[in-house]
mmCIF file of C-alpha atoms and ligand atoms in Angstrom:
data_model
loop_
_atom_site.group_PDB
_atom_site.id
_atom_site.type_symbol
_atom_site.label_atom_id
_atom_site.label_comp_id
_atom_site.label_asym_id
_atom_site.label_seq_id
_atom_site.Cartn_x
_atom_site.Cartn_y
_atom_site.Cartn_z
ATOM 1 C CA MET A 1 -0.591 -125.383 96.963
ATOM 2 C CA TYR A 2 3.032 -124.231 96.908
ATOM 3 C CA LYS A 3 4.610 -122.861 93.750
ATOM 4 C CA ILE A 4 8.135 -123.844 92.687
ATOM 5 C CA GLU A 5 9.770 -120.493 91.916
ATOM 6 C CA LYS A 6 13.176 -121.775 90.890
ATOM 7 C CA LYS A 7 14.828 -125.111 90.202
ATOM 8 C CA GLU A 8 18.482 -125.790 89.562
ATOM 9 C CA ASN A 9 20.691 -128.875 89.451
ATOM 10 C CA LEU A 10 23.671 -128.583 91.796
ATOM 11 C CA ASN A 11 25.194 -131.848 90.595
ATOM 12 C CA PRO A 12 23.874 -134.845 88.618
ATOM 13 C CA THR A 13 21.713 -136.090 91.509
ATOM 14 C CA VAL A 14 21.221 -133.062 93.758
ATOM 15 C CA THR A 15 18.655 -130.341 93.056
ATOM 16 C CA ARG A 16 17.957 -126.985 94.678
ATOM 17 C CA MET A 17 14.375 -125.681 94.660
ATOM 18 C CA VAL A 18 13.019 -122.369 95.848
ATOM 19 C CA VAL A 19 9.389 -122.732 96.896
ATOM 20 C CA GLN A 20 6.813 -120.026 97.604
ATOM 21 C CA ALA A 21 5.762 -120.749 101.215
ATOM 22 C CA PRO A 22 5.407 -117.411 103.076
ATOM 23 C CA PHE A 23 4.198 -118.808 106.412
ATOM 24 C CA VAL A 24 7.123 -121.243 106.635
ATOM 25 C CA ALA A 25 9.615 -118.595 105.443
ATOM 26 C CA LYS A 26 8.527 -116.187 108.163
ATOM 27 C CA ARG A 27 9.316 -118.608 111.009
ATOM 28 C CA ALA A 28 12.111 -120.829 109.640
ATOM 29 C CA LYS A 29 15.361 -121.122 111.587
ATOM 30 C CA ALA A 30 18.580 -123.064 110.924
ATOM 31 C CA GLY A 31 18.224 -126.769 111.669
ATOM 32 C CA GLN A 32 14.472 -126.967 111.073
ATOM 33 C CA PHE A 33 12.793 -128.967 108.352
ATOM 34 C CA ILE A 34 9.597 -129.207 106.323
ATOM 35 C CA ILE A 35 7.530 -132.199 105.269
ATOM 36 C CA LEU A 36 6.230 -132.113 101.731
ATOM 37 C CA ARG A 37 3.950 -134.124 99.484
ATOM 38 C CA VAL A 38 4.389 -133.843 95.734
ATOM 39 C CA ARG A 39 0.816 -134.958 94.985
ATOM 40 C CA GLU A 40 -2.301 -135.844 96.937
ATOM 41 C CA GLN A 41 -1.766 -139.592 97.169
ATOM 42 C CA GLY A 42 1.975 -139.212 97.633
ATOM 43 C CA GLU A 43 4.327 -140.100 100.435
ATOM 44 C CA ARG A 44 5.406 -137.426 102.932
ATOM 45 C CA ILE A 45 9.128 -136.719 102.961
ATOM 46 C CA PRO A 46 11.098 -134.533 105.380
ATOM 47 C CA LEU A 47 13.626 -132.087 103.917
ATOM 48 C CA THR A 48 15.777 -129.668 105.855
ATOM 49 C CA ILE A 49 15.306 -125.976 105.156
ATOM 50 C CA ALA A 50 18.465 -124.939 103.305
ATOM 51 C CA ASP A 51 17.601 -121.236 103.286
ATOM 52 C CA SER A 52 14.625 -118.917 103.637
ATOM 53 C CA ASP A 53 13.715 -115.377 102.665
ATOM 54 C CA PRO A 54 10.908 -113.967 104.836
ATOM 55 C CA GLU A 55 10.545 -110.897 102.602
ATOM 56 C CA LYS A 56 10.078 -112.839 99.397
ATOM 57 C CA GLY A 57 8.162 -115.570 101.255
ATOM 58 C CA THR A 58 10.383 -118.308 99.850
ATOM 59 C CA VAL A 59 11.990 -121.410 101.302
ATOM 60 C CA THR A 60 14.907 -123.228 99.683
ATOM 61 C CA ILE A 61 15.201 -127.002 99.828
ATOM 62 C CA ILE A 62 18.021 -129.164 98.495
ATOM 63 C CA PHE A 63 17.446 -132.840 97.861
ATOM 64 C CA GLN A 64 19.135 -135.868 96.379
ATOM 65 C CA VAL A 65 17.211 -138.200 94.111
ATOM 66 C CA VAL A 66 17.235 -141.384 96.176
ATOM 67 C CA GLY A 67 13.719 -142.814 95.967
ATOM 68 C CA GLN A 68 10.363 -142.614 94.239
ATOM 69 C CA THR A 69 9.239 -139.339 95.820
ATOM 70 C CA THR A 70 12.463 -137.438 95.267
ATOM 71 C CA MET A 71 12.399 -138.720 91.677
ATOM 72 C CA LEU A 72 8.872 -137.322 91.206
ATOM 73 C CA LEU A 73 9.900 -134.082 92.899
ATOM 74 C CA ASN A 74 12.848 -133.781 90.557
ATOM 75 C CA GLU A 75 10.529 -134.094 87.554
ATOM 76 C CA MET A 76 8.622 -130.974 88.603
ATOM 77 C CA LYS A 77 9.364 -127.714 86.821
ATOM 78 C CA GLU A 78 9.437 -124.046 87.749
ATOM 79 C CA GLY A 79 5.841 -122.841 88.074
ATOM 80 C CA ASP A 80 4.500 -126.291 89.108
ATOM 81 C CA LEU A 81 2.657 -126.643 92.414
ATOM 82 C CA LEU A 82 3.469 -128.908 95.348
ATOM 83 C CA GLN A 83 0.532 -130.441 97.212
ATOM 84 C CA ASP A 84 1.789 -129.865 100.787
ATOM 85 C CA PHE A 85 4.701 -128.008 102.345
ATOM 86 C CA VAL A 86 4.375 -128.116 106.131
ATOM 87 C CA GLY A 87 6.721 -126.476 108.610
ATOM 88 C CA PRO A 88 8.928 -125.281 110.035
ATOM 89 C CA LEU A 89 9.194 -128.493 112.089
ATOM 90 C CA GLY A 90 11.734 -129.609 114.684
ATOM 91 C CA LYS A 91 13.795 -127.552 117.083
ATOM 92 C CA PRO A 92 16.104 -124.869 115.656
ATOM 93 C CA SER A 93 19.847 -125.498 116.064
ATOM 94 C CA ALA A 94 21.385 -123.915 119.172
ATOM 95 C CA ILE A 95 23.461 -121.072 117.744
ATOM 96 C CA ASP A 96 26.019 -119.317 119.947
ATOM 97 C CA GLY A 97 27.913 -116.438 118.382
ATOM 98 C CA ASN A 98 30.706 -116.508 120.972
ATOM 99 C CA LYS A 99 31.997 -119.906 119.984
ATOM 100 C CA LYS A 100 34.697 -121.261 117.720
ATOM 101 C CA VAL A 101 32.899 -124.017 115.865
ATOM 102 C CA CYS A 102 33.764 -126.611 113.283
ATOM 103 C CA VAL A 103 30.881 -127.443 110.944
ATOM 104 C CA ILE A 104 31.340 -130.709 109.059
ATOM 105 C CA GLY A 105 29.216 -131.651 106.054
ATOM 106 C CA GLY A 106 29.242 -134.871 104.088
ATOM 107 C CA GLY A 107 27.756 -135.207 100.591
ATOM 108 C CA VAL A 108 24.221 -133.925 100.305
ATOM 109 C CA GLY A 109 24.313 -133.356 104.089
ATOM 110 C CA CYS A 110 26.150 -130.158 103.150
ATOM 111 C CA ALA A 111 22.729 -128.765 102.223
ATOM 112 C CA ILE A 112 21.871 -128.983 105.925
ATOM 113 C CA ALA A 113 25.329 -127.982 107.153
ATOM 114 C CA TYR A 114 25.262 -124.764 105.125
ATOM 115 C CA PRO A 115 22.387 -122.982 106.960
ATOM 116 C CA THR A 116 23.999 -124.001 110.262
ATOM 117 C CA ALA A 117 27.388 -122.562 109.235
ATOM 118 C CA LYS A 118 25.643 -119.422 107.972
ATOM 119 C CA ALA A 119 23.673 -118.967 111.214
ATOM 120 C CA PHE A 120 26.850 -119.291 113.336
ATOM 121 C CA HIS A 121 28.667 -116.860 111.030
ATOM 122 C CA GLU A 122 25.844 -114.295 111.185
ATOM 123 C CA ALA A 123 25.793 -114.599 114.998
ATOM 124 C CA GLY A 124 29.505 -113.721 115.086
ATOM 125 C CA ALA A 125 31.062 -117.158 115.698
ATOM 126 C CA ASP A 126 34.407 -118.230 114.257
ATOM 127 C CA VAL A 127 33.434 -120.890 111.725
ATOM 128 C CA THR A 128 35.706 -123.591 110.319
ATOM 129 C CA THR A 129 34.022 -125.730 107.701
ATOM 130 C CA ILE A 130 35.125 -129.170 106.542
ATOM 131 C CA VAL A 131 33.143 -130.697 103.690
ATOM 132 C CA GLY A 132 33.614 -134.095 102.087
ATOM 133 C CA PHE A 133 32.436 -135.598 98.793
ATOM 134 C CA ARG A 134 33.180 -138.793 96.877
ATOM 135 C CA ASN A 135 34.590 -136.881 93.885
ATOM 136 C CA LYS A 136 34.717 -133.466 92.194
ATOM 137 C CA ASP A 137 31.469 -133.949 90.247
ATOM 138 C CA LEU A 138 29.489 -134.129 93.491
ATOM 139 C CA VAL A 139 30.751 -130.925 95.124
ATOM 140 C CA ILE A 140 27.949 -128.516 96.040
ATOM 141 C CA LEU A 141 27.673 -125.066 97.685
ATOM 142 C CA GLU A 142 31.392 -124.264 97.551
ATOM 143 C CA LYS A 143 30.889 -120.516 97.194
ATOM 144 C CA GLU A 144 28.103 -120.449 99.789
ATOM 145 C CA PHE A 145 30.350 -122.173 102.351
ATOM 146 C CA THR A 146 33.403 -120.025 101.688
ATOM 147 C CA ASP A 147 31.248 -116.895 102.111
ATOM 148 C CA VAL A 148 30.316 -117.870 105.679
ATOM 149 C CA SER A 149 33.514 -119.631 106.822
ATOM 150 C CA ASP A 150 36.699 -118.284 108.427
ATOM 151 C CA ALA A 151 38.430 -121.443 107.175
ATOM 152 C CA TYR A 152 37.119 -123.899 104.569
ATOM 153 C CA TYR A 153 38.522 -127.368 103.834
ATOM 154 C CA LEU A 154 37.336 -129.504 100.929
ATOM 155 C CA MET A 155 38.000 -133.243 101.057
ATOM 156 C CA SER A 156 37.311 -135.931 98.460
ATOM 157 C CA ASP A 157 37.523 -139.710 98.625
ATOM 158 C CA ASP A 158 39.451 -139.982 95.350
ATOM 159 C CA GLY A 159 41.530 -136.784 95.563
ATOM 160 C CA SER A 160 39.922 -135.363 92.382
ATOM 161 C CA VAL A 161 39.190 -132.113 94.215
ATOM 162 C CA GLY A 162 40.509 -130.550 97.428
ATOM 163 C CA GLU A 163 42.531 -132.905 99.605
ATOM 164 C CA LYS A 164 42.288 -136.671 99.376
ATOM 165 C CA GLY A 165 40.883 -138.140 102.580
ATOM 166 C CA LEU A 166 37.966 -138.173 104.960
ATOM 167 C CA VAL A 167 36.518 -135.260 106.891
ATOM 168 C CA THR A 168 37.628 -137.017 110.080
ATOM 169 C CA ASN A 169 41.257 -136.990 108.832
ATOM 170 C CA LYS A 170 41.109 -133.210 108.447
ATOM 171 C CA LEU A 171 39.312 -132.728 111.774
ATOM 172 C CA GLU A 172 41.907 -134.747 113.673
ATOM 173 C CA ASP A 173 44.717 -132.988 111.825
ATOM 174 C CA LEU A 174 43.379 -129.550 112.826
ATOM 175 C CA ILE A 175 42.880 -130.598 116.456
ATOM 176 C CA GLN A 176 46.400 -132.005 116.632
ATOM 177 C CA LYS A 177 47.767 -128.792 115.144
ATOM 178 C CA GLY A 178 46.243 -126.930 118.086
ATOM 179 C CA GLU A 179 42.831 -125.745 116.851
ATOM 180 C CA LYS A 180 40.562 -125.432 119.879
ATOM 181 C CA PHE A 181 36.949 -125.914 118.888
ATOM 182 C CA ASP A 182 34.224 -125.211 121.436
ATOM 183 C CA GLU A 183 31.820 -127.372 119.450
ATOM 184 C CA VAL A 184 31.787 -129.606 116.388
ATOM 185 C CA ILE A 185 28.580 -129.918 114.368
ATOM 186 C CA ALA A 186 28.431 -132.867 111.964
ATOM 187 C CA ILE A 187 25.777 -133.323 109.308
ATOM 188 C CA GLY A 188 25.836 -136.024 106.664
ATOM 189 C CA PRO A 189 25.716 -139.806 106.342
ATOM 190 C CA VAL A 190 25.110 -141.545 109.674
ATOM 191 C CA ILE A 191 28.411 -143.403 109.371
ATOM 192 C CA MET A 192 30.258 -140.095 108.966
ATOM 193 C CA MET A 193 28.528 -138.592 112.001
ATOM 194 C CA LYS A 194 29.397 -141.704 113.996
ATOM 195 C CA PHE A 195 33.119 -141.418 113.218
ATOM 196 C CA VAL A 196 33.196 -137.643 113.757
ATOM 197 C CA SER A 197 31.622 -138.233 117.177
ATOM 198 C CA LEU A 198 34.127 -140.980 118.017
ATOM 199 C CA THR A 199 36.968 -138.614 117.047
ATOM 200 C CA THR A 200 35.722 -135.676 119.113
ATOM 201 C CA LYS A 201 34.970 -137.907 122.101
ATOM 202 C CA LYS A 202 38.716 -138.664 122.363
ATOM 203 C CA TYR A 203 39.382 -134.941 122.721
ATOM 204 C CA GLY A 204 36.333 -134.114 124.840
ATOM 205 C CA ILE A 205 34.848 -131.690 122.296
ATOM 206 C CA PRO A 206 31.058 -131.252 122.551
ATOM 207 C CA THR A 207 29.506 -132.521 119.340
ATOM 208 C CA THR A 208 26.106 -132.041 117.769
ATOM 209 C CA VAL A 209 24.765 -134.234 114.980
ATOM 210 C CA SER A 210 21.681 -133.712 112.822
ATOM 211 C CA MET A 211 19.698 -136.935 112.506
ATOM 212 C CA ASN A 212 17.451 -137.526 109.523
ATOM 213 C CA PRO A 213 15.621 -140.824 110.098
ATOM 214 C CA ILE A 214 12.481 -142.026 108.328
ATOM 215 C CA MET A 215 9.628 -139.676 109.227
ATOM 216 C CA ILE A 216 5.908 -140.018 108.642
ATOM 217 C CA ASP A 217 3.796 -137.434 110.472
ATOM 218 C CA GLY A 218 6.534 -135.132 111.788
ATOM 219 C CA THR A 219 4.546 -134.400 114.936
ATOM 220 C CA GLY A 220 5.775 -136.990 117.458
ATOM 221 C CA MET A 221 2.691 -139.223 117.047
ATOM 222 C CA CYS A 222 3.755 -142.117 114.817
ATOM 223 C CA GLY A 223 7.097 -143.084 116.370
ATOM 224 C CA GLY A 224 8.642 -143.606 112.925
ATOM 225 C CA CYS A 225 11.612 -141.358 113.644
ATOM 226 C CA ARG A 226 12.585 -142.799 117.017
ATOM 227 C CA LEU A 227 16.236 -142.928 118.010
ATOM 228 C CA LYS A 228 18.148 -144.157 121.010
ATOM 229 C CA VAL A 229 20.030 -141.276 122.622
ATOM 230 C CA GLY A 230 21.807 -142.247 125.840
ATOM 231 C CA ASN A 231 19.299 -144.333 127.761
ATOM 232 C CA GLU A 232 16.320 -142.578 126.292
ATOM 233 C CA ILE A 233 14.139 -142.954 123.234
ATOM 234 C CA LYS A 234 13.824 -139.667 121.367
ATOM 235 C CA PHE A 235 11.779 -138.633 118.345
ATOM 236 C CA ALA A 236 13.885 -136.762 115.783
ATOM 237 C CA CYS A 237 10.900 -134.748 114.537
ATOM 238 C CA VAL A 238 10.059 -133.098 117.860
ATOM 239 C CA ASP A 239 13.090 -133.671 120.113
ATOM 240 C CA GLY A 240 15.598 -133.020 117.313
ATOM 241 C CA PRO A 241 16.802 -133.234 114.642
ATOM 242 C CA ASP A 242 19.949 -132.092 116.532
ATOM 243 C CA PHE A 243 21.312 -134.422 119.239
ATOM 244 C CA ASP A 244 24.450 -134.930 121.298
ATOM 245 C CA GLY A 245 26.697 -137.002 119.012
ATOM 246 C CA HIS A 246 28.348 -138.674 121.997
ATOM 247 C CA LEU A 247 25.013 -140.163 123.074
ATOM 248 C CA VAL A 248 23.336 -141.215 119.816
ATOM 249 C CA ASP A 249 23.178 -144.957 119.067
ATOM 250 C CA PHE A 250 24.354 -144.673 115.446
ATOM 251 C CA ASP A 251 24.391 -148.426 114.801
ATOM 252 C CA GLU A 252 20.705 -148.735 115.636
ATOM 253 C CA ALA A 253 19.940 -145.643 113.518
ATOM 254 C CA MET A 254 21.769 -147.185 110.547
ATOM 255 C CA SER A 255 19.893 -150.443 110.801
ATOM 256 C CA ARG A 256 16.519 -148.619 111.020
ATOM 257 C CA ASN A 257 17.417 -146.459 107.991
ATOM 258 C CA THR A 258 18.016 -149.562 105.840
ATOM 259 C CA ALA A 259 14.809 -151.335 106.909
ATOM 260 C CA TYR A 260 12.814 -150.091 103.898
ATOM 261 C CA LYS A 261 15.584 -150.208 101.312
ATOM 262 C CA ASP A 262 14.160 -153.101 99.259
ATOM 263 C CA PHE A 263 10.680 -151.556 99.265
ATOM 264 C CA GLU A 264 12.113 -148.194 98.195
ATOM 265 C CA THR A 265 14.140 -149.774 95.366
ATOM 266 C CA HIS A 266 10.995 -151.548 94.153
ATOM 267 C CA LYS A 267 8.930 -148.322 94.162
ATOM 268 C CA ARG A 268 11.694 -146.444 92.348
ATOM 269 C CA GLU A 269 11.868 -149.116 89.666
ATOM 270 C CA GLU A 270 8.078 -148.929 89.246
ATOM 271 C CA THR A 271 8.367 -145.164 88.685
ATOM 272 C CA CYS A 272 11.150 -145.583 86.129
ATOM 273 C CA ASN A 273 9.241 -148.197 84.095
HETATM 274 FE FE1 FES B 1 6.300 -139.541 113.531
HETATM 275 FE FE2 FES B 1 8.507 -138.326 114.344
HETATM 276 S S1 FES B 1 7.827 -138.618 112.318
HETATM 277 S S2 FES B 1 7.049 -139.399 115.552
#
């Protein structure tokens, strides 16, 4: 069992939890994820490792309450125990300290973008960060990002914080002003990653996206997380979660992600009643 050491709300729907999981903490690298179960009969959900401390034996996860399991997880308190906490899973992100990179995070995807930005920064890379949220109440990890970024740009859909506009507006603006990025890394809603990839393709900038499809076993056996990348079928849990953004079939990924929406809504309503 895995003890919740700390729990804190980052915004009305996003929570940060620090969990005692020494074996995972010892091996975790940026870009990897864990699969957890809140209780014995519960569903398995994948969550990216937002941070880890090998000395304290802790792993930080950040999640948004979107379905039944994240709702149950959010009801847990400091000191409570999680049933399972398996990882680290997936391939670590490829971090190159000699690069000038632009890390783009959208919404709760910023929880995944942050460890990537931090890893590039610690390796010595020049890190520009662009983050986007719907409005000021949803902004998370502002201080964490500014601490690891050479330049930080905050965008919001309604202009209530930072600059009004999309992350792609800022990216294109910076490129047109002469910024030369060796790589762009985009992490957030699939639609955002699709449009970041379309933007960078025009300029020939290598682009990595972090895919977070439905996962079941996390070991490459069930096929639940399959994606079309170029002409190949890949499994996000073992081949990813990072992929070449210019090759991912985002439209297929979006339609697979919505396949269980009605079922999920039903389960969430059952939990609320
Ligand atoms: Fe089952 Fe990836 S989660 S193959």
